[in-house]
Coordinates of C-alpha atoms in Angstrom, one line a residue:
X1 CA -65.0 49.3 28.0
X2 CA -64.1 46.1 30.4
X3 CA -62.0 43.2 28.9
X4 CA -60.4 40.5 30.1
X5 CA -57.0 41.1 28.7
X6 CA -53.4 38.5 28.6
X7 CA -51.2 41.2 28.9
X8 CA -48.2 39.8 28.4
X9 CA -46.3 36.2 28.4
X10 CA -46.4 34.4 31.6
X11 CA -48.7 32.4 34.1
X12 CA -51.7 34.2 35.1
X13 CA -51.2 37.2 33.2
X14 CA -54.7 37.9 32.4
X15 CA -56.7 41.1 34.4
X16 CA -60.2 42.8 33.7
X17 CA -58.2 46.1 32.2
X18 CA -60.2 49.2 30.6
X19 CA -60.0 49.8 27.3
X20 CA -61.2 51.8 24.3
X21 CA -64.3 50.3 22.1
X22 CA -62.5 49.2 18.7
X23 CA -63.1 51.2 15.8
X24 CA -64.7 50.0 12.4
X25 CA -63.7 50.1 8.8
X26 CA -66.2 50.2 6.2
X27 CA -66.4 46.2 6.1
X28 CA -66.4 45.4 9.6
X29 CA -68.9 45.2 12.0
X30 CA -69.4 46.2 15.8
X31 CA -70.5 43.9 18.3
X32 CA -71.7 45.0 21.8
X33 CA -71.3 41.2 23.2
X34 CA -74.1 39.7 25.2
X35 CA -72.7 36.0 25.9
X36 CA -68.8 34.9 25.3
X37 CA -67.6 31.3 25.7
X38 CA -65.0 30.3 28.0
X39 CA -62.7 27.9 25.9
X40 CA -59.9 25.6 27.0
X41 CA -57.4 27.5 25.0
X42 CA -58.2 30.6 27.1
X43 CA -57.3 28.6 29.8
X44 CA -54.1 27.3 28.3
X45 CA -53.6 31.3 27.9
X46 CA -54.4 32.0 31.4
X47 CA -51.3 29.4 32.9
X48 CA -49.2 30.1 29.7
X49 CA -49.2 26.2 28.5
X50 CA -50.6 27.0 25.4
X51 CA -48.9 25.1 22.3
X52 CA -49.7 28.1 19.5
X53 CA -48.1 31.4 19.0
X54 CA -49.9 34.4 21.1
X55 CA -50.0 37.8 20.2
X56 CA -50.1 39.6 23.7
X57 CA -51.4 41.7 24.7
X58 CA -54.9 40.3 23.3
X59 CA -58.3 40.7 24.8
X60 CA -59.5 36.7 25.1
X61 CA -62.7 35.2 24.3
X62 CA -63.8 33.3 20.1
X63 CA -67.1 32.0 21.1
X64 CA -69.4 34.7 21.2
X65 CA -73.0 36.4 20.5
X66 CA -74.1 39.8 20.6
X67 CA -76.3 42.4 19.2
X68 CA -74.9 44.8 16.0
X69 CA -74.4 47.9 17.7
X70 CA -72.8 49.9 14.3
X71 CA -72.1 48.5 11.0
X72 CA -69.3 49.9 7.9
X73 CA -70.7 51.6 5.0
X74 CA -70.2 48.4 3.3
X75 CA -72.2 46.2 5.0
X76 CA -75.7 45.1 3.4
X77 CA -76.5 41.6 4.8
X78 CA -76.8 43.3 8.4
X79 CA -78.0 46.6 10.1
X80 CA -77.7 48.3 13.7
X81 CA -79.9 45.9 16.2
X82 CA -79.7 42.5 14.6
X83 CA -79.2 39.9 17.0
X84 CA -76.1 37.7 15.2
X85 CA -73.2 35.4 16.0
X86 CA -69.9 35.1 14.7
X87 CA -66.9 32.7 13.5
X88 CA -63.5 32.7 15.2
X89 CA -61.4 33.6 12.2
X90 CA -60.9 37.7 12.8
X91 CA -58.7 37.5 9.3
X92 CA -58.0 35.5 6.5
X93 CA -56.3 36.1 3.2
X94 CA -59.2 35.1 1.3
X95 CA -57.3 34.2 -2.0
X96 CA -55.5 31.2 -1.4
X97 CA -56.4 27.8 -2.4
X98 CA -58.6 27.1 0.9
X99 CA -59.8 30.6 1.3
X100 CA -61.4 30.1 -2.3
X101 CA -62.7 26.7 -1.6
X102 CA -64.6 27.7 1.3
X103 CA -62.0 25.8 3.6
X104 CA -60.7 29.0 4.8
X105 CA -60.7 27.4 8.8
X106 CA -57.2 26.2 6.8
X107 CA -55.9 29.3 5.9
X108 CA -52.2 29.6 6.0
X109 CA -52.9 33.3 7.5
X110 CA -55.8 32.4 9.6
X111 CA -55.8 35.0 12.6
X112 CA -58.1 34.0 15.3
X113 CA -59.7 36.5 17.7
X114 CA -58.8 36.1 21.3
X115 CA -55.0 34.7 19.9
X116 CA -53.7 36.6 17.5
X117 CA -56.5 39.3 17.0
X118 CA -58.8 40.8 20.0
X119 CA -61.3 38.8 20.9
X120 CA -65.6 39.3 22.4
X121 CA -64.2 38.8 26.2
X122 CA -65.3 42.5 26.3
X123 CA -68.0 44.6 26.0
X124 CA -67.5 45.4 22.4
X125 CA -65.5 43.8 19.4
X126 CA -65.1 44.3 15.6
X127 CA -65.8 41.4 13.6
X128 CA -66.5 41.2 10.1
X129 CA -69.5 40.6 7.9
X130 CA -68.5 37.5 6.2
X131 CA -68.2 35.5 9.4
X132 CA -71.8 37.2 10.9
X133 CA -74.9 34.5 11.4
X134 CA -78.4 35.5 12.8
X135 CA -79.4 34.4 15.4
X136 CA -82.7 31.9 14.8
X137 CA -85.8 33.4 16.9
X138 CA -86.1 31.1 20.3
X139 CA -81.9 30.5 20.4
X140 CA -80.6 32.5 23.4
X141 CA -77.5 34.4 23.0
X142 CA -76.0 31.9 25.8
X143 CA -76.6 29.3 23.8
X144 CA -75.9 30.8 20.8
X145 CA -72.3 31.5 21.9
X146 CA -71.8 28.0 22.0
X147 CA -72.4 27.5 18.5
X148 CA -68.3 27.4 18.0
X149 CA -67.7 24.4 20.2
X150 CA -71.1 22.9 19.2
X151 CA -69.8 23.4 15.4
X152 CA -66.6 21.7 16.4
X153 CA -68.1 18.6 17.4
X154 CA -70.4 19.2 14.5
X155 CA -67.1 18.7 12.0
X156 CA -65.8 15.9 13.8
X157 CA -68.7 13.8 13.7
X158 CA -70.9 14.8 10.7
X159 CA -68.3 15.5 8.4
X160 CA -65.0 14.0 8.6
X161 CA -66.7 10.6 10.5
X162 CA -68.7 7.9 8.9
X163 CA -70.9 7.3 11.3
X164 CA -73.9 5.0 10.9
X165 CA -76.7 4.0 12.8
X166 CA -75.9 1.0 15.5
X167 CA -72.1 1.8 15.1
X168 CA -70.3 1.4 18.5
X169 CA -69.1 5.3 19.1
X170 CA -66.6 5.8 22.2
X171 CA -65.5 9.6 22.8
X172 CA -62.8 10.2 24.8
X173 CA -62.4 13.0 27.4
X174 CA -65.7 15.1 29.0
X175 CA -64.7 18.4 28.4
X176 CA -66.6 20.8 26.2
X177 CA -66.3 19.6 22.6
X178 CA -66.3 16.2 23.9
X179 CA -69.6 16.6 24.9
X180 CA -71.0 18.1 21.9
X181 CA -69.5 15.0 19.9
X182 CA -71.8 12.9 22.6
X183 CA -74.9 14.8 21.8
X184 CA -74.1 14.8 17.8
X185 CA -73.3 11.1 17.9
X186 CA -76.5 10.4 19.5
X187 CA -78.2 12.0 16.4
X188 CA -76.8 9.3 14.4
X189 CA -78.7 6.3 16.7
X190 CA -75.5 4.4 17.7
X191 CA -75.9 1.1 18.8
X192 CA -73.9 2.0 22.0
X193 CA -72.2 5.4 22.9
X194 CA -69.6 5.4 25.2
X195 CA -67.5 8.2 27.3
X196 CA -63.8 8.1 29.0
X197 CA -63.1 10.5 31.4
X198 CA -61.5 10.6 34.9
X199 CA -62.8 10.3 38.6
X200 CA -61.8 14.3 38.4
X201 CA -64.9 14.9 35.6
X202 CA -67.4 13.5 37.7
X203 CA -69.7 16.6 37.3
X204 CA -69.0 16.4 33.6
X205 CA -69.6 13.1 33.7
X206 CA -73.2 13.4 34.7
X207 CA -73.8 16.0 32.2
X208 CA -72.6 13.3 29.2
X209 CA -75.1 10.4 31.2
X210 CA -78.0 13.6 30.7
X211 CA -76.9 13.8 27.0
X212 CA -77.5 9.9 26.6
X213 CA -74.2 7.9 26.7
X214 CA -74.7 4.1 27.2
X215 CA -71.6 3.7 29.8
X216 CA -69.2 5.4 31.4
X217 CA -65.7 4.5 31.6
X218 CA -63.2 6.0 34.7
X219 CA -59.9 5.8 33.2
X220 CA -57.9 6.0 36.7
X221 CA -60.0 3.0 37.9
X222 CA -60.5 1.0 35.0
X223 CA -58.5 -0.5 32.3
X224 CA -60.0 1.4 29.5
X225 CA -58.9 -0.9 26.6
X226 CA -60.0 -3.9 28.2
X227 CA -63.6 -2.7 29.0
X228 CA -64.2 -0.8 25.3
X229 CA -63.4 -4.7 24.3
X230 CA -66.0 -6.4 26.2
X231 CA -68.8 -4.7 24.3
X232 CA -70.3 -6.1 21.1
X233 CA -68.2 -8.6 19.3
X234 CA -64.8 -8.1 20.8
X235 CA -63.1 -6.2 17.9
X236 CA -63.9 -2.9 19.6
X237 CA -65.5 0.3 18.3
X238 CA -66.2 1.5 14.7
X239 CA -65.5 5.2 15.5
X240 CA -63.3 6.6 18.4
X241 CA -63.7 10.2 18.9
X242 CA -61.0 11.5 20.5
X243 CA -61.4 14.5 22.4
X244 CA -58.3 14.9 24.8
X245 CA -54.7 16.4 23.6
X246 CA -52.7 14.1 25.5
X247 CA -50.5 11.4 23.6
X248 CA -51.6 8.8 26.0
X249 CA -55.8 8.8 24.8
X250 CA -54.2 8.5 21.2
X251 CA -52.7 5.1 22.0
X252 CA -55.3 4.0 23.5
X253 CA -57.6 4.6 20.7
X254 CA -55.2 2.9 18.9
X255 CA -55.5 0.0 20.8
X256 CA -59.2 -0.4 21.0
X257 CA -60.4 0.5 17.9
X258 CA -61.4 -2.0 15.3
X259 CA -59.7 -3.5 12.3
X260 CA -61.2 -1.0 9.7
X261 CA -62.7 1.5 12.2
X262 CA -61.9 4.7 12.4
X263 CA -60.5 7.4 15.0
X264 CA -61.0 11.2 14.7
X265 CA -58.7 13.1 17.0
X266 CA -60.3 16.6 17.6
X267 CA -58.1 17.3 20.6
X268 CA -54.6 18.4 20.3
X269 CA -51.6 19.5 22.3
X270 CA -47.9 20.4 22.1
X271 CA -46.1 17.6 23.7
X272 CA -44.8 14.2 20.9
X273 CA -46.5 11.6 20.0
X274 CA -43.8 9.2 21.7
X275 CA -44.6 5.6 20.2
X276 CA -45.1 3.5 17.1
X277 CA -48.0 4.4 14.7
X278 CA -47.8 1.2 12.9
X279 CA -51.0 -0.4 14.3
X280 CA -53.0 2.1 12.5
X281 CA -51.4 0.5 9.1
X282 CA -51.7 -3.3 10.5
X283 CA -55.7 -2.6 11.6
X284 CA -56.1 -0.1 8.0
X285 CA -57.9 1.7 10.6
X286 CA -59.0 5.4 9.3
X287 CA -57.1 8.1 10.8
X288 CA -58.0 11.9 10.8
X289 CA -57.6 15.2 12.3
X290 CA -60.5 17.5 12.6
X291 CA -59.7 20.5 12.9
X292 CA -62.4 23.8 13.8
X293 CA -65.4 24.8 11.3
X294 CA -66.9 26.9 8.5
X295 CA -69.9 28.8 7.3
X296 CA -72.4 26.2 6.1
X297 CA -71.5 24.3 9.5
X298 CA -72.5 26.9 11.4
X299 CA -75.8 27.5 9.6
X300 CA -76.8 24.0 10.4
X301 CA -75.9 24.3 13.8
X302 CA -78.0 26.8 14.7
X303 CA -80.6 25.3 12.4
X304 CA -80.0 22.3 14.9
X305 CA -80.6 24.5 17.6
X306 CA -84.0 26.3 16.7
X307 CA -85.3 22.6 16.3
X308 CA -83.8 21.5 19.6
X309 CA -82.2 19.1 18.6
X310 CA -78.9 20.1 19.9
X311 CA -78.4 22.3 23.4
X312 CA -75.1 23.2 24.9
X313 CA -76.8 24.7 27.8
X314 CA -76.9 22.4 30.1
X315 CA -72.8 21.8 30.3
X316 CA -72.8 25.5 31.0
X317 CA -72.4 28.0 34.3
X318 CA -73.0 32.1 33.3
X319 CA -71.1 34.5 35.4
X320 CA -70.7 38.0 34.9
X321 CA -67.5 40.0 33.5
X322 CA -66.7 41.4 36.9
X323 CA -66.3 37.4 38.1
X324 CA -64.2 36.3 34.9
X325 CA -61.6 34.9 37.6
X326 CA -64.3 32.5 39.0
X327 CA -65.7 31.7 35.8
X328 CA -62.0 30.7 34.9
X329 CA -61.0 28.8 37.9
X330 CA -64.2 27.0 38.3
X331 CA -64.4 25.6 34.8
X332 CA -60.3 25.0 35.4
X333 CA -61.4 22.9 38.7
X334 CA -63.5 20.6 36.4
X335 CA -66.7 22.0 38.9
X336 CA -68.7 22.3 35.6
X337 CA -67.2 22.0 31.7
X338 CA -68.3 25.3 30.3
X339 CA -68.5 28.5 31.9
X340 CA -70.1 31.8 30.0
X341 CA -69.6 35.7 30.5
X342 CA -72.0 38.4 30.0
X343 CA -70.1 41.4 29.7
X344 CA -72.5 43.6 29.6
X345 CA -74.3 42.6 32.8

């Protein structure tokens, strides 16, 4: 079968390589892929920047939807032809602490496909039946591979944030997930909803003015402290959502948020933080990480989705597997903030 393979440490060591269809156990389930997800990290991957441990060579590609093509002789929830989805975690102890508290995104063990396992940036790929979702009738599987990111932004907003109706919401950074957070902040009827992005994102940019922000902010134009302040009462936001994993969009949420609001950093990267966090204590502004998803998220997410009530789609360009450079370099240029590869087209 065709994958898109990071064969070894190193920038741009990724290549469309042939290789066999994985073989199932009795408890896993294969996948011929219809739709994968190009995510940031595989980007980070693709120019070796990446600030988590790799194990290469690894087919890439967590955020995908495909039809059951053969299932282990354990499996009873799903049979040969269902049209399903899966989670990102390809392993997990399942007895630890989290594991048994349904928080297993926080297992110590976690092994994610397309890092540390093979990932659905192929034509085939094992997963497993506890991680499996069908796909709700009317949900493409294009859109349905963006349930992950869509379920990220899901966990940041409608979990760890309290969010209420006329709350001043400003998410940082147009990429992906920090569009989702855009469209699941809007289901909460802020008062004013408000993106931060750079003169570069200007194609994103539109795509978070289609999703319904109230104002956008260019960060290498404006001050972007000084204009979050001139909204409501001058105190600044209740919720930051922070989207970007640069140290720099940190301190300014720091900044701008409001005595008692809160900031939920969803983006994250490898470089230090490199100033003082006491303004979080003086403000006793709420501070959180948020950090990927789990099962019942992901069944109201494509719940979500059958209502259309949320749509990933339109952030999204679909390319074959044969083009997986262009689909790579185009969403790297910022031309559009998602791209998505059929592999079996």
């Amino acid at each position: 079968m065709k994958a898109v393979i990071n064969f070894e440490e190193g920038k741009g060591k990724v290549a469309l390589q042939e290789v066999p269809i994985p073989k199932i156990g009795p408890k896993d389930i294969l996948l011929k892929v219809q739709a994968v997800g190009v995510c940031g990290s595989d980007l980070h991957m693709y120019h070796n920047i990446q600030g988590f441990a790799v194990n290469r060579p690894v087919i890439l590609g967590h955020e995908f939807s495909g039809i059951i093509a053969e299932v282990g002789e354990d499996i009873t929830l799903f049979r040969q032809g269902d049209k399903v989805v899966s989670e990102t975690p390809a392993y997990v102890c399942e007895t630890c602490v989290y594991c048994r508290t349904g928080q297993y995104q926080l297992c110590p063990d976690r092994r994610g496909f397309g890092v540390l396992e093979n990932g659905a940036m192929a034509q085939y790929v094992k997963t497993r039946e506890a991680i499996v979702h069908k796909i709700p009738e009317g949900v493409s599987f294009e859109k349905a591979a963006l349930t992950e990111p869509t379920c990220v932004a899901y966990n940041a907003v409608a979990y760890h944030s309290r969010i209420r109706p006329g709350d001043d919401v400003v998410v940082i950074g147009p990429g992906p997930i920090g569009l989702m957070c855009v469209q699941m902040a809007k289901l909460f009827s802020p008062g004013r909803l408000t993106i931060v992005g750079l003169n570069k994102d200007a194609s994103r940019l539109e795509v978070a003015k289609q999703f319904g922000v109230d104002e956008v902010i260019i960060a290498d134009e404006q001050d972007v402290v000084q204009e979050v302040l001139k909204n409501g009462d001058g105190f600044g936001p209740d919720l930051v959502l922070d989207a970007v994993g640069v140290s720099a969009t940190l301190k300014q949420s720091i900044e701008m948020i409001r005595p008692a609001g809160q900031i939920t950093k969803v983006g994250w990267g490898p470089n230090p933080v490199g100033f003082s966090l006491d303004p979080l204590i003086q403000k006793a502004v709420t501070f959180q990480g948020s950090f990927s998803h789990n099962y019942p998220m992901w069944e109201k997410v494509l719940h979500m989705m059958e209502k259309g009530e949320i749509d990933p789609l339109p952030m999204a360009k679909i390319f074959t597997i044969d083009d997986w450079k262009r689909a790579f370099d185009e969403m790297d240029s910022l031309l559009h903030a998602k791209s998505i590869i059929l592999p079996n087209k």
